[in-house]
Amino acid sequence: MSYRVREIFSTLQGEGSRAGSLSVFVRFAGCNLWNGRPEDREKGKGACALWCDTDFVKGKEVSAEDVRLELDRLWGERLPSAKWCVLSGGEPLLQVDHALVDELQRHGWNVAIETNGTLDNRALDLMDHVCVSPKLGSTIERMRADELKVVLPGHVDFEKGWTDGRLVDLQESGEWGALYIQPQDPIYTDEVNASYLASKVRTGGRDLYERNLNRCLNFVANHPEWRLSLQVHKYARIP
């Protein structure tokens, strides 16, 4: 079995309950909600196509052992018990299987995954940490995870994002270890890996970002079981 991987890199986890911790990311190519091409944003199946800033197009075919060896190389001689990798995308569950997770865990890796929740892949039950981040316009199949993370407003047009009622319904219809709300980072729509927070000079998105942030703050103030998640890796200007 081979896997199409866009990149493998070491950085700090920037979001959710593990924010600030050293992790090695495996970014898989491909997504079931958008093809990743900026010119096709309007053709995406989920609202995320309109605001996703991640490059997950193309990629290289690698084996499970290839992935594990690269993880080991990037981790080096650091504390073995702290070894965390994050399977991301795109949508990693299009490719992740038991064989890959077993290869990583047998060699001491804690395995986390970030998924849009549209695929209830059986490999999820092997994970050490699961984050479901649902997108408007798609059907959620995985209603159980260590954390639920929702990006607000969830759409380019502020008025078409998640409502408080839909968020509460989502909360009550699943089994979530923790609940996170995160402000949407305005993108430059003709590029990938380009957004207000990620840019070296933050221009053109401040007002919209602050509006999204205030939306999150107000929601948490009225629903204290939820927590605010910020993309700390972007604030730190790291991958």
PDB file of C-alpha atoms in Angstrom:
ATOM      1  CA  MET A   1       0.000   0.000   0.000  1.00  0.00           C
ATOM      2  CA  SER A   2       1.309   3.450  -0.894  1.00  0.00           C
ATOM      3  CA  TYR A   3       0.106   6.873   0.174  1.00  0.00           C
ATOM      4  CA  ARG A   4       0.168  10.167  -1.681  1.00  0.00           C
ATOM      5  CA  VAL A   5       1.772  12.665   0.684  1.00  0.00           C
ATOM      6  CA  ARG A   6       2.173  16.377  -0.030  1.00  0.00           C
ATOM      7  CA  GLU A   7       4.718  17.077   2.717  1.00  0.00           C
ATOM      8  CA  ILE A   8       6.073  15.976   6.092  1.00  0.00           C
ATOM      9  CA  PHE A   9       7.360  18.673   8.428  1.00  0.00           C
ATOM     10  CA  SER A  10       8.067  19.404  12.085  1.00  0.00           C
ATOM     11  CA  THR A  11       6.376  22.322  13.834  1.00  0.00           C
ATOM     12  CA  LEU A  12       4.216  23.174  16.822  1.00  0.00           C
ATOM     13  CA  GLN A  13       0.605  22.044  16.843  1.00  0.00           C
ATOM     14  CA  GLY A  14      -1.209  25.336  16.438  1.00  0.00           C
ATOM     15  CA  GLU A  15      -4.821  24.526  17.259  1.00  0.00           C
ATOM     16  CA  GLY A  16      -7.086  22.819  19.761  1.00  0.00           C
ATOM     17  CA  SER A  17      -6.219  20.947  22.933  1.00  0.00           C
ATOM     18  CA  ARG A  18      -2.637  20.147  21.887  1.00  0.00           C
ATOM     19  CA  ALA A  19      -1.742  23.694  20.811  1.00  0.00           C
ATOM     20  CA  GLY A  20       1.874  24.608  21.482  1.00  0.00           C
ATOM     21  CA  SER A  21       3.215  21.036  21.531  1.00  0.00           C
ATOM     22  CA  LEU A  22       5.932  19.808  19.175  1.00  0.00           C
ATOM     23  CA  SER A  23       4.526  17.574  16.443  1.00  0.00           C
ATOM     24  CA  VAL A  24       5.504  16.173  13.064  1.00  0.00           C
ATOM     25  CA  PHE A  25       2.782  16.720  10.475  1.00  0.00           C
ATOM     26  CA  VAL A  26       2.036  14.370   7.601  1.00  0.00           C
ATOM     27  CA  ARG A  27      -0.006  16.299   5.052  1.00  0.00           C
ATOM     28  CA  PHE A  28      -1.817  13.946   2.683  1.00  0.00           C
ATOM     29  CA  ALA A  29      -2.714  15.015  -0.842  1.00  0.00           C
ATOM     30  CA  GLY A  30      -6.337  15.174  -1.915  1.00  0.00           C
ATOM     31  CA  CYS A  31      -9.644  16.184  -0.374  1.00  0.00           C
ATOM     32  CA  ASN A  32     -13.235  15.071  -0.922  1.00  0.00           C
ATOM     33  CA  LEU A  33     -14.626  18.612  -0.562  1.00  0.00           C
ATOM     34  CA  TRP A  34     -12.349  20.618  -2.912  1.00  0.00           C
ATOM     35  CA  ASN A  35      -9.629  19.798  -5.446  1.00  0.00           C
ATOM     36  CA  GLY A  36      -7.240  22.392  -3.979  1.00  0.00           C
ATOM     37  CA  ARG A  37      -6.993  24.581  -7.077  1.00  0.00           C
ATOM     38  CA  PRO A  38      -7.699  28.279  -6.393  1.00  0.00           C
ATOM     39  CA  GLU A  39      -9.561  28.692  -9.687  1.00  0.00           C
ATOM     40  CA  ASP A  40     -12.035  25.985  -8.622  1.00  0.00           C
ATOM     41  CA  ARG A  41     -12.998  27.347  -5.216  1.00  0.00           C
ATOM     42  CA  GLU A  42     -16.594  27.958  -6.303  1.00  0.00           C
ATOM     43  CA  LYS A  43     -16.911  24.302  -7.353  1.00  0.00           C
ATOM     44  CA  GLY A  44     -16.150  22.857  -3.916  1.00  0.00           C
ATOM     45  CA  LYS A  45     -18.643  20.606  -2.124  1.00  0.00           C
ATOM     46  CA  GLY A  46     -18.122  22.325   1.225  1.00  0.00           C
ATOM     47  CA  ALA A  47     -17.873  25.960   2.305  1.00  0.00           C
ATOM     48  CA  CYS A  48     -14.223  25.317   3.215  1.00  0.00           C
ATOM     49  CA  ALA A  49     -13.310  25.570  -0.483  1.00  0.00           C
ATOM     50  CA  LEU A  50     -13.944  29.300  -0.170  1.00  0.00           C
ATOM     51  CA  TRP A  51     -11.531  29.843   2.744  1.00  0.00           C
ATOM     52  CA  CYS A  52      -9.056  26.941   2.901  1.00  0.00           C
ATOM     53  CA  ASP A  53      -5.438  28.175   2.719  1.00  0.00           C
ATOM     54  CA  THR A  54      -3.663  24.783   2.641  1.00  0.00           C
ATOM     55  CA  ASP A  55      -1.700  23.363  -0.301  1.00  0.00           C
ATOM     56  CA  PHE A  56      -2.615  19.672  -0.623  1.00  0.00           C
ATOM     57  CA  VAL A  57      -2.380  19.251  -4.413  1.00  0.00           C
ATOM     58  CA  LYS A  58      -0.181  16.595  -6.070  1.00  0.00           C
ATOM     59  CA  GLY A  59       2.155  14.840  -3.642  1.00  0.00           C
ATOM     60  CA  LYS A  60       4.601  11.927  -3.718  1.00  0.00           C
ATOM     61  CA  GLU A  61       3.801   8.213  -3.482  1.00  0.00           C
ATOM     62  CA  VAL A  62       5.390   6.750  -0.337  1.00  0.00           C
ATOM     63  CA  SER A  63       5.059   3.595   1.772  1.00  0.00           C
ATOM     64  CA  ALA A  64       4.108   3.374   5.446  1.00  0.00           C
ATOM     65  CA  GLU A  65       7.745   2.664   6.255  1.00  0.00           C
ATOM     66  CA  ASP A  66       8.847   5.705   4.232  1.00  0.00           C
ATOM     67  CA  VAL A  67       6.512   7.887   6.295  1.00  0.00           C
ATOM     68  CA  ARG A  68       7.735   6.436   9.573  1.00  0.00           C
ATOM     69  CA  LEU A  69      11.419   6.788   8.671  1.00  0.00           C
ATOM     70  CA  GLU A  70      10.937  10.450   7.770  1.00  0.00           C
ATOM     71  CA  LEU A  71       9.101  11.042  11.052  1.00  0.00           C
ATOM     72  CA  ASP A  72      11.961   9.400  12.940  1.00  0.00           C
ATOM     73  CA  ARG A  73      14.513  11.525  11.082  1.00  0.00           C
ATOM     74  CA  LEU A  74      12.715  14.762  11.888  1.00  0.00           C
ATOM     75  CA  TRP A  75      12.200  13.830  15.547  1.00  0.00           C
ATOM     76  CA  GLY A  76      15.825  12.843  16.022  1.00  0.00           C
ATOM     77  CA  GLU A  77      17.051  12.168  19.561  1.00  0.00           C
ATOM     78  CA  ARG A  78      14.293  14.008  21.391  1.00  0.00           C
ATOM     79  CA  LEU A  79      12.336  12.354  24.211  1.00  0.00           C
ATOM     80  CA  PRO A  80      10.801   9.191  22.662  1.00  0.00           C
ATOM     81  CA  SER A  81       7.708   9.182  24.877  1.00  0.00           C
ATOM     82  CA  ALA A  82       6.740  12.642  23.556  1.00  0.00           C
ATOM     83  CA  LYS A  83       6.653  11.577  19.892  1.00  0.00           C
ATOM     84  CA  TRP A  84       3.462  12.932  18.318  1.00  0.00           C
ATOM     85  CA  CYS A  85       2.598  12.964  14.647  1.00  0.00           C
ATOM     86  CA  VAL A  86      -0.472  14.609  13.133  1.00  0.00           C
ATOM     87  CA  LEU A  87      -2.134  13.171  10.029  1.00  0.00           C
ATOM     88  CA  SER A  88      -3.630  16.077   8.120  1.00  0.00           C
ATOM     89  CA  GLY A  89      -4.601  17.134   4.633  1.00  0.00           C
ATOM     90  CA  GLY A  90      -6.611  17.746   2.533  1.00  0.00           C
ATOM     91  CA  GLU A  91      -8.621  14.906   3.970  1.00  0.00           C
ATOM     92  CA  PRO A  92      -6.309  12.223   5.388  1.00  0.00           C
ATOM     93  CA  LEU A  93      -9.033   9.593   5.796  1.00  0.00           C
ATOM     94  CA  LEU A  94      -9.177   9.172   2.023  1.00  0.00           C
ATOM     95  CA  GLN A  95      -5.896   7.255   2.434  1.00  0.00           C
ATOM     96  CA  VAL A  96      -5.090   6.468   6.071  1.00  0.00           C
ATOM     97  CA  ASP A  97      -5.539   2.799   6.985  1.00  0.00           C
ATOM     98  CA  HIS A  98      -4.727   0.284   9.722  1.00  0.00           C
ATOM     99  CA  ALA A  99      -1.360  -0.567   8.157  1.00  0.00           C
ATOM    100  CA  LEU A 100      -0.064   2.991   8.376  1.00  0.00           C
ATOM    101  CA  VAL A 101      -1.290   3.605  11.919  1.00  0.00           C
ATOM    102  CA  ASP A 102       0.137   0.262  13.063  1.00  0.00           C
ATOM    103  CA  GLU A 103       3.530   1.038  11.506  1.00  0.00           C
ATOM    104  CA  LEU A 104       3.713   4.343  13.358  1.00  0.00           C
ATOM    105  CA  GLN A 105       2.448   3.135  16.720  1.00  0.00           C
ATOM    106  CA  ARG A 106       4.694   0.039  16.718  1.00  0.00           C
ATOM    107  CA  HIS A 107       7.653   2.409  16.567  1.00  0.00           C
ATOM    108  CA  GLY A 108       6.535   4.574  19.452  1.00  0.00           C
ATOM    109  CA  TRP A 109       4.536   7.285  17.718  1.00  0.00           C
ATOM    110  CA  ASN A 110       1.403   8.796  19.207  1.00  0.00           C
ATOM    111  CA  VAL A 111      -0.902   9.370  16.239  1.00  0.00           C
ATOM    112  CA  ALA A 112      -3.332  12.277  15.981  1.00  0.00           C
ATOM    113  CA  ILE A 113      -5.573  13.029  13.034  1.00  0.00           C
ATOM    114  CA  GLU A 114      -7.458  16.092  11.806  1.00  0.00           C
ATOM    115  CA  THR A 115     -10.491  15.256   9.668  1.00  0.00           C
ATOM    116  CA  ASN A 116     -13.559  16.986   8.270  1.00  0.00           C
ATOM    117  CA  GLY A 117     -15.679  14.152   9.663  1.00  0.00           C
ATOM    118  CA  THR A 118     -17.307  13.135   6.382  1.00  0.00           C
ATOM    119  CA  LEU A 119     -15.626   9.699   6.314  1.00  0.00           C
ATOM    120  CA  ASP A 120     -16.051   7.291   9.228  1.00  0.00           C
ATOM    121  CA  ASN A 121     -12.894   5.327   8.400  1.00  0.00           C
ATOM    122  CA  ARG A 122     -12.402   2.375  10.777  1.00  0.00           C
ATOM    123  CA  ALA A 123      -8.773   3.386  11.269  1.00  0.00           C
ATOM    124  CA  LEU A 124     -10.088   6.241  13.432  1.00  0.00           C
ATOM    125  CA  ASP A 125     -10.618   3.781  16.275  1.00  0.00           C
ATOM    126  CA  LEU A 126      -6.848   3.193  16.433  1.00  0.00           C
ATOM    127  CA  MET A 127      -5.921   6.862  16.814  1.00  0.00           C
ATOM    128  CA  ASP A 128      -4.500   8.367  19.984  1.00  0.00           C
ATOM    129  CA  HIS A 129      -6.251  11.674  19.299  1.00  0.00           C
ATOM    130  CA  VAL A 130      -9.037  12.588  16.866  1.00  0.00           C
ATOM    131  CA  CYS A 131     -10.078  16.119  15.926  1.00  0.00           C
ATOM    132  CA  VAL A 132     -13.222  16.525  13.825  1.00  0.00           C
ATOM    133  CA  SER A 133     -13.545  19.899  12.101  1.00  0.00           C
ATOM    134  CA  PRO A 134     -16.848  19.872  10.176  1.00  0.00           C
ATOM    135  CA  LYS A 135     -17.537  22.100   7.202  1.00  0.00           C
ATOM    136  CA  LEU A 136     -20.854  23.612   6.177  1.00  0.00           C
ATOM    137  CA  GLY A 137     -22.272  22.056   3.046  1.00  0.00           C
ATOM    138  CA  SER A 138     -21.068  18.550   3.903  1.00  0.00           C
ATOM    139  CA  THR A 139     -22.582  15.612   5.792  1.00  0.00           C
ATOM    140  CA  ILE A 140     -20.832  14.627   9.015  1.00  0.00           C
ATOM    141  CA  GLU A 141     -20.455  10.867   9.453  1.00  0.00           C
ATOM    142  CA  ARG A 142     -18.090  10.824  12.434  1.00  0.00           C
ATOM    143  CA  MET A 143     -19.953  12.139  15.481  1.00  0.00           C
ATOM    144  CA  ARG A 144     -17.424  11.069  18.102  1.00  0.00           C
ATOM    145  CA  ALA A 145     -13.959  12.534  18.746  1.00  0.00           C
ATOM    146  CA  ASP A 146     -11.512  13.795  21.349  1.00  0.00           C
ATOM    147  CA  GLU A 147     -12.279  17.282  20.154  1.00  0.00           C
ATOM    148  CA  LEU A 148     -14.696  19.103  17.899  1.00  0.00           C
ATOM    149  CA  LYS A 149     -13.303  22.241  16.258  1.00  0.00           C
ATOM    150  CA  VAL A 150     -15.533  24.581  14.266  1.00  0.00           C
ATOM    151  CA  VAL A 151     -14.214  27.529  12.258  1.00  0.00           C
ATOM    152  CA  LEU A 152     -16.402  30.640  12.401  1.00  0.00           C
ATOM    153  CA  PRO A 153     -18.115  31.952  10.471  1.00  0.00           C
ATOM    154  CA  GLY A 154     -17.333  29.025   8.183  1.00  0.00           C
ATOM    155  CA  HIS A 155     -17.964  30.920   4.954  1.00  0.00           C
ATOM    156  CA  VAL A 156     -16.484  33.860   3.087  1.00  0.00           C
ATOM    157  CA  ASP A 157     -19.772  35.711   3.415  1.00  0.00           C
ATOM    158  CA  PHE A 158     -20.124  36.410   7.152  1.00  0.00           C
ATOM    159  CA  GLU A 159     -23.897  36.124   6.988  1.00  0.00           C
ATOM    160  CA  LYS A 160     -23.822  32.545   5.667  1.00  0.00           C
ATOM    161  CA  GLY A 161     -21.749  30.941   8.385  1.00  0.00           C
ATOM    162  CA  TRP A 162     -22.612  28.745  11.357  1.00  0.00           C
ATOM    163  CA  THR A 163     -25.444  29.975  13.550  1.00  0.00           C
ATOM    164  CA  ASP A 164     -25.454  29.529  17.320  1.00  0.00           C
ATOM    165  CA  GLY A 165     -28.364  27.132  16.957  1.00  0.00           C
ATOM    166  CA  ARG A 166     -26.534  24.890  14.498  1.00  0.00           C
ATOM    167  CA  LEU A 167     -23.473  24.813  16.736  1.00  0.00           C
ATOM    168  CA  VAL A 168     -25.536  23.780  19.752  1.00  0.00           C
ATOM    169  CA  ASP A 169     -27.288  21.105  17.678  1.00  0.00           C
ATOM    170  CA  LEU A 170     -23.896  19.788  16.568  1.00  0.00           C
ATOM    171  CA  GLN A 171     -22.671  19.764  20.149  1.00  0.00           C
ATOM    172  CA  GLU A 172     -25.673  17.836  21.421  1.00  0.00           C
ATOM    173  CA  SER A 173     -25.799  15.301  18.594  1.00  0.00           C
ATOM    174  CA  GLY A 174     -22.278  13.944  19.063  1.00  0.00           C
ATOM    175  CA  GLU A 175     -19.842  12.637  21.657  1.00  0.00           C
ATOM    176  CA  TRP A 176     -17.052  15.199  21.941  1.00  0.00           C
ATOM    177  CA  GLY A 177     -14.272  15.265  24.514  1.00  0.00           C
ATOM    178  CA  ALA A 178     -13.756  19.021  24.093  1.00  0.00           C
ATOM    179  CA  LEU A 179     -15.425  21.793  22.101  1.00  0.00           C
ATOM    180  CA  TYR A 180     -13.445  24.476  20.260  1.00  0.00           C
ATOM    181  CA  ILE A 181     -14.441  27.484  18.211  1.00  0.00           C
ATOM    182  CA  GLN A 182     -11.851  29.169  15.974  1.00  0.00           C
ATOM    183  CA  PRO A 183     -11.965  32.454  14.015  1.00  0.00           C
ATOM    184  CA  GLN A 184     -11.696  32.068  10.264  1.00  0.00           C
ATOM    185  CA  ASP A 185      -8.460  33.485   8.851  1.00  0.00           C
ATOM    186  CA  PRO A 186      -9.240  35.574   5.728  1.00  0.00           C
ATOM    187  CA  ILE A 187      -7.466  34.161   2.679  1.00  0.00           C
ATOM    188  CA  TYR A 188      -6.122  35.562  -0.542  1.00  0.00           C
ATOM    189  CA  THR A 189      -8.523  33.685  -2.812  1.00  0.00           C
ATOM    190  CA  ASP A 190      -6.191  33.326  -5.811  1.00  0.00           C
ATOM    191  CA  GLU A 191      -3.480  31.544  -3.782  1.00  0.00           C
ATOM    192  CA  VAL A 192      -2.955  28.718  -1.307  1.00  0.00           C
ATOM    193  CA  ASN A 193      -0.883  28.920   1.873  1.00  0.00           C
ATOM    194  CA  ALA A 194      -1.699  32.632   1.870  1.00  0.00           C
ATOM    195  CA  SER A 195      -3.923  34.353   4.406  1.00  0.00           C
ATOM    196  CA  TYR A 196      -4.135  37.357   6.677  1.00  0.00           C
ATOM    197  CA  LEU A 197      -2.428  35.714   9.670  1.00  0.00           C
ATOM    198  CA  ALA A 198       0.097  33.762   7.602  1.00  0.00           C
ATOM    199  CA  SER A 199       1.302  36.734   5.545  1.00  0.00           C
ATOM    200  CA  LYS A 200       4.560  38.421   6.480  1.00  0.00           C
ATOM    201  CA  VAL A 201       2.855  41.802   6.312  1.00  0.00           C
ATOM    202  CA  ARG A 202      -0.689  41.576   7.641  1.00  0.00           C
ATOM    203  CA  THR A 203      -2.767  43.688   5.302  1.00  0.00           C
ATOM    204  CA  GLY A 204      -6.215  43.494   3.828  1.00  0.00           C
ATOM    205  CA  GLY A 205      -7.816  41.202   6.360  1.00  0.00           C
ATOM    206  CA  ARG A 206      -7.627  42.788   9.785  1.00  0.00           C
ATOM    207  CA  ASP A 207     -11.206  44.056  10.027  1.00  0.00           C
ATOM    208  CA  LEU A 208     -12.672  40.769   8.838  1.00  0.00           C
ATOM    209  CA  TYR A 209     -10.460  38.717  11.153  1.00  0.00           C
ATOM    210  CA  GLU A 210     -11.390  40.844  14.156  1.00  0.00           C
ATOM    211  CA  ARG A 211     -15.060  40.464  13.282  1.00  0.00           C
ATOM    212  CA  ASN A 212     -14.631  36.688  13.132  1.00  0.00           C
ATOM    213  CA  LEU A 213     -12.712  36.723  16.423  1.00  0.00           C
ATOM    214  CA  ASN A 214     -15.409  38.774  18.147  1.00  0.00           C
ATOM    215  CA  ARG A 215     -18.012  36.336  16.849  1.00  0.00           C
ATOM    216  CA  CYS A 216     -16.102  33.522  18.576  1.00  0.00           C
ATOM    217  CA  LEU A 217     -15.647  35.500  21.792  1.00  0.00           C
ATOM    218  CA  ASN A 218     -19.353  36.268  21.976  1.00  0.00           C
ATOM    219  CA  PHE A 219     -20.259  32.648  21.348  1.00  0.00           C
ATOM    220  CA  VAL A 220     -17.956  31.370  24.118  1.00  0.00           C
ATOM    221  CA  ALA A 221     -19.290  34.038  26.485  1.00  0.00           C
ATOM    222  CA  ASN A 222     -22.790  32.618  25.992  1.00  0.00           C
ATOM    223  CA  HIS A 223     -21.746  28.952  25.742  1.00  0.00           C
ATOM    224  CA  PRO A 224     -18.944  28.488  28.314  1.00  0.00           C
ATOM    225  CA  GLU A 225     -18.612  24.771  27.636  1.00  0.00           C
ATOM    226  CA  TRP A 226     -16.857  25.801  24.408  1.00  0.00           C
ATOM    227  CA  ARG A 227     -13.273  27.109  24.260  1.00  0.00           C
ATOM    228  CA  LEU A 228     -11.529  29.553  21.945  1.00  0.00           C
ATOM    229  CA  SER A 229      -8.874  28.099  19.640  1.00  0.00           C
ATOM    230  CA  LEU A 230      -6.362  30.396  17.945  1.00  0.00           C
ATOM    231  CA  GLN A 231      -3.905  29.374  15.248  1.00  0.00           C
ATOM    232  CA  VAL A 232      -0.835  30.003  17.377  1.00  0.00           C
ATOM    233  CA  HIS A 233       1.546  28.702  14.698  1.00  0.00           C
ATOM    234  CA  LYS A 234       0.509  31.600  12.487  1.00  0.00           C
ATOM    235  CA  TYR A 235       1.047  34.104  15.291  1.00  0.00           C
ATOM    236  CA  ALA A 236       4.507  32.576  15.789  1.00  0.00           C
ATOM    237  CA  ARG A 237       5.146  32.724  12.006  1.00  0.00           C
ATOM    238  CA  ILE A 238       6.018  29.029  11.758  1.00  0.00           C
ATOM    239  CA  PRO A 239       4.622  26.346   9.383  1.00  0.00           C
TER     240      PRO A 239
END
